[in-house]
Each structure stands twice: as structure tokens, then as C-alpha cells.
Coordinates of C-alpha atoms and ligand atoms in Angstrom, one line a residue:
M17 CA 18.1 -4.1 -7.2
A18 CA 15.9 -2.9 -4.6
F19 CA 15.7 -1.8 -1.3
P20 CA 13.9 -0.4 0.9
T21 CA 13.2 3.2 2.2
E22 CA 11.2 5.0 5.2
T23 CA 8.7 6.3 2.4
V24 CA 8.3 3.2 -0.5
Y25 CA 10.6 0.4 -2.1
G26 CA 13.3 1.9 -4.4
L27 CA 14.4 0.0 -7.1
G28 CA 18.4 1.9 -7.6
A29 CA 20.8 1.5 -10.2
N30 CA 24.5 2.5 -10.0
A31 CA 23.5 6.9 -11.0
G32 CA 26.9 7.1 -12.4
N33 CA 26.5 3.8 -14.7
P34 CA 23.9 4.7 -18.3
A35 CA 23.5 0.7 -18.9
A36 CA 22.6 0.3 -15.1
V37 CA 20.2 3.2 -15.1
A38 CA 18.6 2.7 -18.7
K39 CA 17.4 -1.2 -16.7
I40 CA 15.3 0.6 -14.6
F41 CA 13.2 2.3 -17.2
A42 CA 12.8 -0.9 -18.5
V43 CA 11.5 -3.2 -15.4
K44 CA 9.0 0.1 -15.1
G45 CA 8.1 0.3 -18.7
R46 CA 8.3 3.8 -17.5
P47 CA 8.8 6.5 -20.3
L48 CA 12.5 7.2 -20.5
D49 CA 11.7 11.6 -20.0
H50 CA 10.9 10.6 -16.3
P51 CA 13.3 11.6 -13.6
L52 CA 14.6 9.7 -12.0
I53 CA 15.5 10.6 -7.3
V54 CA 19.5 10.2 -7.1
H55 CA 20.0 8.6 -3.1
L56 CA 22.8 9.9 -1.3
A57 CA 24.4 8.4 2.1
D58 CA 24.8 12.2 3.3
A59 CA 24.1 16.0 2.8
Q60 CA 28.0 16.7 1.9
Q61 CA 27.6 14.3 -1.4
M62 CA 24.7 16.7 -2.7
K63 CA 28.1 18.5 -4.7
R64 CA 29.4 15.7 -6.5
W65 CA 25.8 16.5 -8.1
A66 CA 24.5 19.5 -8.3
R67 CA 25.5 23.3 -8.7
D68 CA 25.3 25.9 -7.4
I69 CA 23.9 25.2 -4.2
P70 CA 21.7 27.8 -2.7
S71 CA 22.4 28.0 0.9
V72 CA 18.3 27.3 1.9
A73 CA 19.2 23.8 0.5
W74 CA 21.9 22.9 3.4
R75 CA 19.8 24.4 6.0
L76 CA 16.8 21.9 4.2
A77 CA 19.0 18.9 4.5
E78 CA 20.4 20.1 7.7
R79 CA 17.0 20.0 9.1
F80 CA 14.9 16.5 6.9
W81 CA 17.9 15.2 6.0
P82 CA 17.9 12.3 6.8
G83 CA 14.1 11.6 5.8
P84 CA 11.7 11.8 3.4
L85 CA 12.2 15.1 1.2
T86 CA 13.5 15.5 -1.9
L87 CA 15.4 18.3 -2.9
I88 CA 15.5 19.7 -7.1
L89 CA 18.4 21.6 -7.3
K90 CA 20.7 22.4 -10.4
R91 CA 22.1 19.6 -11.8
A92 CA 26.3 18.8 -12.1
P93 CA 27.7 18.9 -15.3
D94 CA 28.7 15.3 -16.0
V95 CA 25.2 14.2 -14.6
L96 CA 24.1 11.9 -16.8
D97 CA 20.9 12.9 -18.9
E98 CA 19.3 8.9 -18.3
V99 CA 19.1 10.2 -14.8
T100 CA 17.6 13.7 -15.7
G101 CA 15.8 12.9 -18.0
G102 CA 18.0 15.3 -20.1
Q103 CA 16.5 18.2 -17.7
D104 CA 19.1 21.1 -16.7
T105 CA 17.9 19.9 -12.8
I106 CA 18.6 16.9 -10.3
G107 CA 16.3 15.1 -7.4
L108 CA 18.5 14.4 -4.3
R109 CA 17.8 12.7 -1.4
V110 CA 19.4 11.3 1.5
P111 CA 16.5 8.4 3.0
A112 CA 16.3 7.7 6.9
H113 CA 16.0 3.6 6.7
P114 CA 18.9 2.2 8.3
I115 CA 19.0 -0.6 5.1
A116 CA 19.6 2.4 2.3
H117 CA 22.1 4.0 4.2
A118 CA 24.0 1.0 4.5
L119 CA 23.6 0.5 0.9
L120 CA 24.3 3.8 0.7
A121 CA 27.1 3.9 2.7
A122 CA 28.8 1.0 1.7
F123 CA 28.4 1.8 -2.1
G124 CA 30.2 5.3 -1.3
G125 CA 27.7 6.4 -4.9
G126 CA 25.1 8.3 -6.0
V127 CA 22.0 5.4 -6.4
A128 CA 19.4 6.3 -9.0
A129 CA 15.2 4.6 -8.0
P130 CA 12.2 5.5 -9.1
S131 CA 9.3 3.9 -6.5
A132 CA 9.5 -0.4 -7.6
N133 CA 6.1 -0.5 -9.2
R134 CA 5.4 -0.7 -12.7
F135 CA 5.1 2.7 -14.2
G136 CA 1.4 4.7 -13.1
R137 CA 0.6 1.8 -10.2
I138 CA 1.6 1.9 -6.2
S139 CA 4.5 2.1 -4.7
P140 CA 5.7 -0.5 -3.0
T141 CA 5.3 -0.5 0.7
Q142 CA 6.5 -4.1 1.9
A143 CA 9.2 -6.5 0.1
E144 CA 6.9 -9.0 -1.4
H145 CA 4.9 -6.3 -3.0
V146 CA 7.8 -5.1 -4.9
R147 CA 7.4 -9.1 -6.3
Q148 CA 5.1 -9.1 -7.4
E149 CA 5.0 -5.8 -8.9
L150 CA 8.2 -7.1 -10.4
G151 CA 8.7 -10.4 -10.1
D152 CA 11.6 -11.7 -11.8
A153 CA 12.3 -8.4 -13.8
V154 CA 14.2 -8.0 -10.3
D155 CA 17.8 -9.5 -9.5
L156 CA 17.5 -9.1 -5.6
I157 CA 15.0 -7.0 -3.3
L158 CA 16.2 -6.2 0.4
D159 CA 13.8 -7.1 2.3
G160 CA 13.7 -4.2 5.7
G161 CA 10.2 -4.7 6.3
D162 CA 7.0 -1.9 5.9
C163 CA 7.4 1.2 5.2
E164 CA 7.1 3.4 8.0
V165 CA 6.1 6.4 6.0
G166 CA 4.1 4.3 3.4
I167 CA 3.6 7.4 1.0
E168 CA 6.0 9.0 -1.4
S169 CA 8.9 11.9 -0.3
T170 CA 8.4 15.3 -0.2
I171 CA 9.7 17.4 -3.6
V172 CA 10.5 20.7 -3.6
D173 CA 12.0 22.5 -6.0
I174 CA 15.0 25.3 -5.0
S175 CA 16.8 25.4 -8.9
S176 CA 15.0 28.5 -9.2
E177 CA 14.1 32.0 -7.8
T178 CA 11.2 31.0 -6.3
P179 CA 10.7 27.2 -4.9
R180 CA 7.8 25.2 -5.4
I181 CA 6.7 21.9 -3.8
L182 CA 6.2 19.7 -6.7
R183 CA 5.2 16.4 -4.9
L184 CA 3.2 16.4 -1.3
G185 CA 4.2 14.0 1.1
S186 CA 4.4 13.5 4.8
I187 CA 6.6 16.8 5.4
L188 CA 4.1 19.4 5.2
P189 CA 3.7 22.7 3.2
A190 CA 3.9 25.1 6.7
Q191 CA 7.6 22.9 7.8
L192 CA 8.8 23.9 4.7
T193 CA 7.3 27.8 4.8
S194 CA 9.3 28.2 8.1
M195 CA 12.2 28.4 6.0
L196 CA 11.8 29.1 2.8
H197 CA 10.7 32.4 2.2
A198 CA 7.8 32.2 -1.4
L199 CA 6.8 28.9 -1.2
L200 CA 4.6 28.5 -4.2
P201 CA 1.5 26.3 -3.3
V202 CA 1.3 22.9 -4.5
I203 CA 0.9 23.2 -8.5
Q204 CA -2.4 21.2 -9.0
S205 CA -2.1 18.5 -11.2
G206 CA -2.9 18.4 -15.1
R207 CA -2.3 22.1 -15.7
A208 CA -0.4 22.3 -18.9
D209 CA 2.2 24.2 -18.3
K210 CA 5.4 23.2 -20.5
K211 CA 8.1 24.6 -18.4
L212 CA 7.1 22.7 -15.9
P213 CA 9.1 20.0 -14.8
R214 CA 8.5 16.5 -15.7
V215 CA 6.8 15.0 -13.2
S216 CA 5.8 11.8 -13.0
G217 CA 3.7 12.4 -9.3
M218 CA 1.9 15.0 -11.0
L219 CA 0.1 13.3 -14.1
K220 CA -3.4 13.1 -13.1
S221 CA -3.8 9.3 -12.7
H222 CA -1.0 7.7 -11.2
Y223 CA -0.5 5.6 -8.1
A224 CA -3.7 3.5 -9.5
P225 CA -5.4 0.3 -8.8
L226 CA -6.4 -1.7 -11.5
T227 CA -9.7 -1.9 -10.2
P228 CA -12.0 2.0 -10.4
L229 CA -11.5 3.4 -7.1
E230 CA -14.2 6.2 -6.2
I231 CA -13.9 8.6 -3.4
V232 CA -17.6 8.8 -1.4
K233 CA -18.1 11.6 1.4
A234 CA -19.2 10.0 4.9
P235 CA -22.3 11.3 5.0
E236 CA -23.1 9.0 1.5
L237 CA -20.8 6.0 1.9
P238 CA -22.9 3.7 3.8
A239 CA -25.9 4.7 1.0
K240 CA -23.7 4.3 -1.5
I241 CA -22.9 0.6 0.0
Q242 CA -26.6 -0.6 -0.5
R243 CA -27.2 1.3 -3.9
T244 CA -23.7 -1.2 -5.7
L245 CA -24.6 -4.1 -4.0
A246 CA -27.8 -4.2 -4.4
E247 CA -26.6 -3.9 -7.9
G248 CA -24.9 -7.3 -7.3
K249 CA -21.1 -5.9 -7.6
K250 CA -18.4 -7.0 -5.7
I251 CA -17.3 -4.1 -3.7
S252 CA -14.1 -3.0 -1.4
V253 CA -14.2 -0.6 0.8
L254 CA -11.4 1.5 2.4
A255 CA -13.0 3.5 5.3
R256 CA -12.2 5.6 8.8
S257 CA -15.7 5.0 10.2
S258 CA -17.2 2.4 11.8
L259 CA -20.1 1.8 9.7
F260 CA -23.3 0.0 10.3
Y261 CA -23.5 -2.8 7.6
E262 CA -24.7 -5.6 6.6
A263 CA -22.2 -9.0 6.6
D264 CA -22.3 -9.3 2.5
K265 CA -20.1 -11.9 0.6
N266 CA -20.1 -9.1 -2.1
L267 CA -18.4 -6.8 0.1
F268 CA -14.9 -6.4 1.6
F269 CA -14.8 -4.0 4.4
L270 CA -11.0 -1.7 5.4
A271 CA -11.0 0.1 8.2
M272 CA -8.3 2.6 7.9
P273 CA -6.8 4.6 11.4
E274 CA -8.0 8.0 12.6
D275 CA -4.6 9.2 12.5
P276 CA -3.0 10.8 9.1
A277 CA 0.5 9.7 9.5
L278 CA -1.1 6.1 10.2
Y279 CA -3.1 6.4 7.3
A280 CA -0.6 6.9 5.3
H281 CA 1.3 4.0 6.4
E282 CA -1.2 1.9 5.8
L283 CA -2.9 2.8 2.3
Y284 CA -1.1 1.4 -0.3
A285 CA -0.9 -1.5 1.5
A286 CA -4.9 -1.7 1.8
L287 CA -5.3 -0.7 -1.9
R288 CA -3.6 -3.4 -3.1
K289 CA -6.0 -6.0 -1.1
A290 CA -8.8 -3.9 -2.1
D291 CA -7.2 -4.8 -5.3
A292 CA -6.7 -8.6 -5.1
Q293 CA -10.2 -8.6 -4.8
K294 CA -10.7 -8.3 -8.0
G295 CA -14.3 -5.9 -7.3
A296 CA -16.2 -3.8 -9.8
I297 CA -15.0 -0.7 -7.6
I298 CA -13.3 0.0 -4.5
L299 CA -14.9 2.8 -2.4
V300 CA -13.0 4.8 -0.4
E301 CA -14.3 7.5 2.2
A302 CA -12.9 11.0 1.2
V303 CA -10.8 12.3 4.0
P304 CA -11.2 15.4 5.4
V305 CA -9.5 18.9 4.0
E306 CA -6.9 19.3 6.3
E307 CA -3.1 20.3 6.0
N308 CA -1.5 17.0 7.2
W309 CA -4.6 15.0 5.3
L310 CA -3.1 16.6 2.0
A311 CA -0.8 14.4 0.4
I312 CA -3.1 11.5 1.5
G313 CA -6.2 13.1 -0.4
D314 CA -3.7 13.8 -3.8
R315 CA -2.9 10.1 -3.8
L316 CA -6.5 9.1 -3.7
K317 CA -7.3 11.7 -6.0
K318 CA -4.8 9.9 -8.4
A319 CA -5.9 7.0 -7.7
A320 CA -9.2 7.5 -8.6
A321 CA -8.4 9.0 -11.9
R322 CA -9.0 7.3 -14.6
Ligands
LIG15 O1 10.3 8.3 -1.5 C1 10.2 9.0 -2.7 O2 11.0 9.6 -3.6 C2 10.8 7.9 -3.1 C3 12.1 6.5 -2.7 C4 12.0 5.3 -3.2 O3 13.0 7.4 -2.5 N1 11.2 7.7 -4.8 C5 10.1 8.2 -5.9 O4 10.9 7.9 -6.7 O5 9.1 8.9 -5.2 P1 9.7 8.2 -8.2 O6 10.7 8.0 -9.3 O7 8.5 6.7 -8.3 O8 9.3 9.5 -8.1 C6 10.4 10.4 -7.7 C7 9.4 11.7 -8.9 C8 8.8 11.2 -9.8 O9 7.7 13.0 -10.1 C9 9.7 12.5 -11.1 O10 9.6 12.9 -12.3 C10 9.9 13.6 -9.7 O11 10.5 12.3 -8.4 N2 12.0 14.6 -10.2 C11 12.6 13.3 -10.6 N3 13.9 14.1 -10.8 C12 13.3 15.0 -11.2 C13 13.8 17.0 -11.8 N4 14.7 17.3 -11.4 N5 12.9 17.7 -11.4 C14 12.0 17.3 -11.3 N6 10.8 16.5 -10.8 C15 12.0 15.6 -11.2
LIG16 MG1 7.0 6.2 -8.1

């Protein structure tokens, strides 16, 4: 079953039922060793899924839950290996969407849910995206409209002495550092450290449209558009700047918001629209290198990687 959260739509199953969890992996085409986030109705339920919960977990939960933050903690002994990918840790999150909350409260247990897209593809931010991604493979989609945040939750690993951010999201590193003494900088994707947990969001290529995507700095964009069109190629452009360009049947232009929160909200829907044009390439204007744009820059870089 797919359901809305404030970040993206999730593909949910009873986290206590191995057969139900196995179906998630089958539907997504996801490697079995990639762990799932377990979604909870409230912070108190952490005790059922995690052990040795540090006090900072309760403080973070108090401050950010319900909301777009996933905590990685040591897992409780009876948690299914199917959920954690065999790791000794578990990802937990209390989502803020009213439909997700109603579902979780009524169910009472934990709902394991990855984003409701095929592995490596763009996360769905509308019920219609889930339908396009998974079709008949999903028996039920709860339609909660547009996801407000639009990109996946921030993941912070507090299962060891040194907290680490494993995935950037709308909750910024600076908001977390105030609560964690030694927060290590975000782990760069592609780093070959065997000890690191498996986070698919850390793979070099992820969140990717089918069409090749290239990030272009604003000043170079108009010339790049002209050159590509001159080659007779059909292109899509996602840009925040209002560019002067001549209407061209081969050009599909998507104006993106200047505000990072609004940009994140629209990003995945825009990438889907651009992808649907089936052009030769999607050109995306580079976003600022500023903290509140970091998560967006990260998603774009992964969408560009092949
Ligand atoms: O916003 C979100 O987090 C959405 C909504 C549905 O809640 N979910 C989501 O799930 O993005 P998914 O599976 O697409 O991404 C979860 C990420 C994966 O990269 C996974 O490897 C990582 O979380 N993860 C889950 N459990 C983990 C663990 N125990 N240790 C390290 N990483 C973990
Ligand atoms: Mg995902």
C-alpha cells in the first residue's frame, strides 16, 4: 500500500511481517540488503524498535517529530533482518502528514516504507506519480495530494558515539548541530568505506530521470541551450533565472522557484515532466552553494550521475 508523507510517498508494509516486507523489495526492484525506514505514530514507539536509546534521540524527537527527520539507532533484538538489511541498526521516523499519522495510529505497529518508486528513480510526490511508477504492482494508493516538503527526510545516525548525517533533507545540518556536540559533516557519496551503513541515498547515482541530466552554471546556460538546439536536439530546461530564449519547438522550459523550500517542493514533479518530454537531455541551472540549498544540490548531483 502506498501512502503520503510530508516528504514523499511511501510504499508501506507491516514491519513485523516478513512476507509483507519482502513484497516491498519485489515491487521496487530494490536490493535486499538496503534497509527500510520504519514509520511510527509517535516517539514513544521508538522503544519497541530500538535499544540503548541515547537521550539525544528523545531530544531530537521532541524537537523534530512529527517531521522529516529519520533517526538511525541500535535496533531492538526482535526486529526483522528483512527490515534492517541484516544491520544492527534501524531507521525510525514519525511522519507529519495527517493521512500517514491516521494510518499509523490506527495500525498501532511500525510501517516499513521506502519511497514508492522503482529503485534508483525519482521519488513520487503525488499519488499519480506512484501510479506511473508502480502501476498494478501496488494494491492501494492513499491520495493525500502534493507532498509539502518534496524531498526525502534528513537521516542522522546516532547509533554510535559520533553522530553523522547520512542524507541531507529539509532539516538542515545547522539545526542539528545545536543539539549534537560533534556532528560530522555529511558523508560524501561514493566514498568506499566498508564500515559505512548501506544507504541507497548515498549511491553516486540515484533519484534519477531516464533522460540524461546535466547541471549548468547560470551564466553558461543560454549559450548551452542555443548550442544544443542548434544540434537539432530536443531539450528540457529547469531554471530559476528568467532567461531570454527564443521559443523553439524543441525547447521545453520549466521555471523553478527562487526559494529553496518551494524549489524542493516542485523538484521531483518538474523532473518527471522534463523526463516525459523524452528529449535528448535535461539541463538544470546550478543552484546556490548555500546551506539551505545543499539537499537540493545533492539530489541534482545524483540525478546527473550515470
Ligand atoms: O522521507 C523519507 O525518508 C521517505 C518517506 C517515505 O518516509 N522514505 C525514504 O525511504 O526515503 P527510502 O527507503 O527511499 O530511503 C531510506 C534511506 C535509504 O537510503 C536506506 O538505505 C536508509 O534510509 N536507511 C534505512 N535504514 C537504515 C539504517 N539502519 N542504517 C543506515 N541507513 C538506513
Ligand atoms: Mg528512495
